PDB file of C-alpha atoms in Angstrom:
ATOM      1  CA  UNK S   1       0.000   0.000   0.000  1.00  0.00           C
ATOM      2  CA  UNK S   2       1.127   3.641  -0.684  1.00  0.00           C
ATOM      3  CA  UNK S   3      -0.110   5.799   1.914  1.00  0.00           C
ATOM      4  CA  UNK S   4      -1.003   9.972   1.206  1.00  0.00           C
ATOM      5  CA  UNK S   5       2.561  10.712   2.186  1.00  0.00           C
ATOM      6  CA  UNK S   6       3.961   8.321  -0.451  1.00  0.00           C
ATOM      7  CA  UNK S   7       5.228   5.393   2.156  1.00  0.00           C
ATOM      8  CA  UNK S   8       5.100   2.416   0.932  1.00  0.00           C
ATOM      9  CA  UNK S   9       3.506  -0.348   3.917  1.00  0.00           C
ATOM     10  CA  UNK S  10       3.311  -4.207   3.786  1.00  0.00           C
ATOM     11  CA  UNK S  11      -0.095  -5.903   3.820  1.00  0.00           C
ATOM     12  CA  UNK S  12      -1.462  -6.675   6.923  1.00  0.00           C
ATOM     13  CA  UNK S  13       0.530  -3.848   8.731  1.00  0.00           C
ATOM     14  CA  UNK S  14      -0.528  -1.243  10.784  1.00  0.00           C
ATOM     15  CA  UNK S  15       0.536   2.144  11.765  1.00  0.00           C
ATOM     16  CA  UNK S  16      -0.018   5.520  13.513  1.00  0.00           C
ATOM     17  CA  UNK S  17       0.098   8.786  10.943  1.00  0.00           C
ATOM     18  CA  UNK S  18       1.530  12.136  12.784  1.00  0.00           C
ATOM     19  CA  UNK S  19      -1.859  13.510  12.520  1.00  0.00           C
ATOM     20  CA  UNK S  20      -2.648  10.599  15.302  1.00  0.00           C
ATOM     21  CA  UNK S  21      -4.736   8.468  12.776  1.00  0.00           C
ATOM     22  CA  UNK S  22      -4.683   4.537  13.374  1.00  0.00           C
ATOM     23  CA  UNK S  23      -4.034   3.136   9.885  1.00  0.00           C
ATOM     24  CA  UNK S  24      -3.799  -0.514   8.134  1.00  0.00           C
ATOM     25  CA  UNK S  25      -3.041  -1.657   4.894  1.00  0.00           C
ATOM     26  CA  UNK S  26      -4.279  -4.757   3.763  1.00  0.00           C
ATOM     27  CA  UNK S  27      -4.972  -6.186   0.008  1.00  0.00           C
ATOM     28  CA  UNK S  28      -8.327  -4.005  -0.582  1.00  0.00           C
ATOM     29  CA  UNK S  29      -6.538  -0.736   0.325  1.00  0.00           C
ATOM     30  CA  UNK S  30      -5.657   1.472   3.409  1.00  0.00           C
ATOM     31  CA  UNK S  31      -7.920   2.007   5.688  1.00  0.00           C
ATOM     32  CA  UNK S  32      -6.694   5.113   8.296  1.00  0.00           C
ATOM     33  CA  UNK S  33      -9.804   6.026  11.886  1.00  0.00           C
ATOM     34  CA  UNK S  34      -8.868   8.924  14.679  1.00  0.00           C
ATOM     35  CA  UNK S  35      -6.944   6.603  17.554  1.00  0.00           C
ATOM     36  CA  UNK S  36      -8.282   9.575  20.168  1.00  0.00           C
ATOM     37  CA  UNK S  37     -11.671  10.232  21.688  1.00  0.00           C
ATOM     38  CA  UNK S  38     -12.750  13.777  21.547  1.00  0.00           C
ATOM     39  CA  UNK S  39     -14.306  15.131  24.870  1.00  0.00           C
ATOM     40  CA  UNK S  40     -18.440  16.374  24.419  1.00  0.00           C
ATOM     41  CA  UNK S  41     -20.028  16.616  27.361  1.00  0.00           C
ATOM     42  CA  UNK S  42     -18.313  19.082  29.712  1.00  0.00           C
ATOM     43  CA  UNK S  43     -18.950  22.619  31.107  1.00  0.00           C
ATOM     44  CA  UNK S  44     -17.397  24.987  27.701  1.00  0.00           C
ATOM     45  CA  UNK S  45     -18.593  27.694  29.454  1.00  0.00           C
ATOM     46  CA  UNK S  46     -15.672  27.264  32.822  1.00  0.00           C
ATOM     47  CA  UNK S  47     -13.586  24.563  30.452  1.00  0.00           C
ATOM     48  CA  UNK S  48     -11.811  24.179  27.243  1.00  0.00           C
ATOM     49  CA  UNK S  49     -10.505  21.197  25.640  1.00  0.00           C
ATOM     50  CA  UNK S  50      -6.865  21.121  24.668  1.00  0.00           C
ATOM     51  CA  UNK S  51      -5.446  18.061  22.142  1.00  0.00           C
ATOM     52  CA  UNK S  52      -1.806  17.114  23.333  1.00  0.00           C
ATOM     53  CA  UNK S  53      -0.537  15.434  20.154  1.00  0.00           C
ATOM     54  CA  UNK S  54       2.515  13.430  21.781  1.00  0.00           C
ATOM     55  CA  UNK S  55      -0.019  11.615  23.451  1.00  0.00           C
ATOM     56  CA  UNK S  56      -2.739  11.598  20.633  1.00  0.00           C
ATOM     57  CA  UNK S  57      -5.304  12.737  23.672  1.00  0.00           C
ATOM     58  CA  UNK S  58      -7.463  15.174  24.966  1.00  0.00           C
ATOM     59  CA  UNK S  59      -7.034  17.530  28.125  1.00  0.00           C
ATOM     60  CA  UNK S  60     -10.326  19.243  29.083  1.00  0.00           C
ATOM     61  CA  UNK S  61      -8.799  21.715  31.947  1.00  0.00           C
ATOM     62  CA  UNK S  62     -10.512  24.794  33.379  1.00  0.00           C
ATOM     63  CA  UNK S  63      -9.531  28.181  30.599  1.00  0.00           C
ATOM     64  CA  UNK S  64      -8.863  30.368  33.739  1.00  0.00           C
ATOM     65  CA  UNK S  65      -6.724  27.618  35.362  1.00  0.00           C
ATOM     66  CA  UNK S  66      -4.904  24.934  32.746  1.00  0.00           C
ATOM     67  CA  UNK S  67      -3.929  22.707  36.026  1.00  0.00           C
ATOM     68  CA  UNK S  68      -7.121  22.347  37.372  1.00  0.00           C
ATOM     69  CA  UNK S  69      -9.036  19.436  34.628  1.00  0.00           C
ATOM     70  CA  UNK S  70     -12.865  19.329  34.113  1.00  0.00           C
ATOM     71  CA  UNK S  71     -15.007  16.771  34.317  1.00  0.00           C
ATOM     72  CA  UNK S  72     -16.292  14.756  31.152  1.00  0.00           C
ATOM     73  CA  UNK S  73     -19.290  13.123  30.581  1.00  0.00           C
ATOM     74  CA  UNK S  74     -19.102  11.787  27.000  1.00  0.00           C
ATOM     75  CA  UNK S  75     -16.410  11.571  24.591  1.00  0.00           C
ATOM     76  CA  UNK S  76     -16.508  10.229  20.702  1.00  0.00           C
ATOM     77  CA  UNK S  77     -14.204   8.950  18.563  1.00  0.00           C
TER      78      UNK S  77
END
């Protein structure tokens, strides 16, 4: 498989893009999903959500305070 960047991957292998995307290749293609859940059910009023790509997560942390974290109720991916 040649991926978007022009990398050439074996069948049946699997990687992780630096945009954090899960990716496979197998005989029918390549075939690339998010590998993070994104946060939907907190306060955005008191909290903002902050990606931290090393990690290839989410941080949902108070906007006045960054070291205080919110609570989340729902996240999709």
């Amino acid at each position: 498989c040649l991926d978007e960047e022009g990398k050439v991957h074996e069948f049946n292998s699997n990687w992780r893009t630096e945009d954090c995307n899960d990716c496979s290749c197998s005989s029918s293609g390549i075939g690339c999903c998010t590998s993070y859940m994104r946060p939907v059910d907190y306060d955005e009023e008191k909290c903002e959500s902050i990606f931290i790509k090393e990690t290839c997560s989410y941080k949902v942390v108070e906007k006045n305070d960054h070291s205080k974290e919110c609570p989340v109720h729902s996240w999709v991916g």
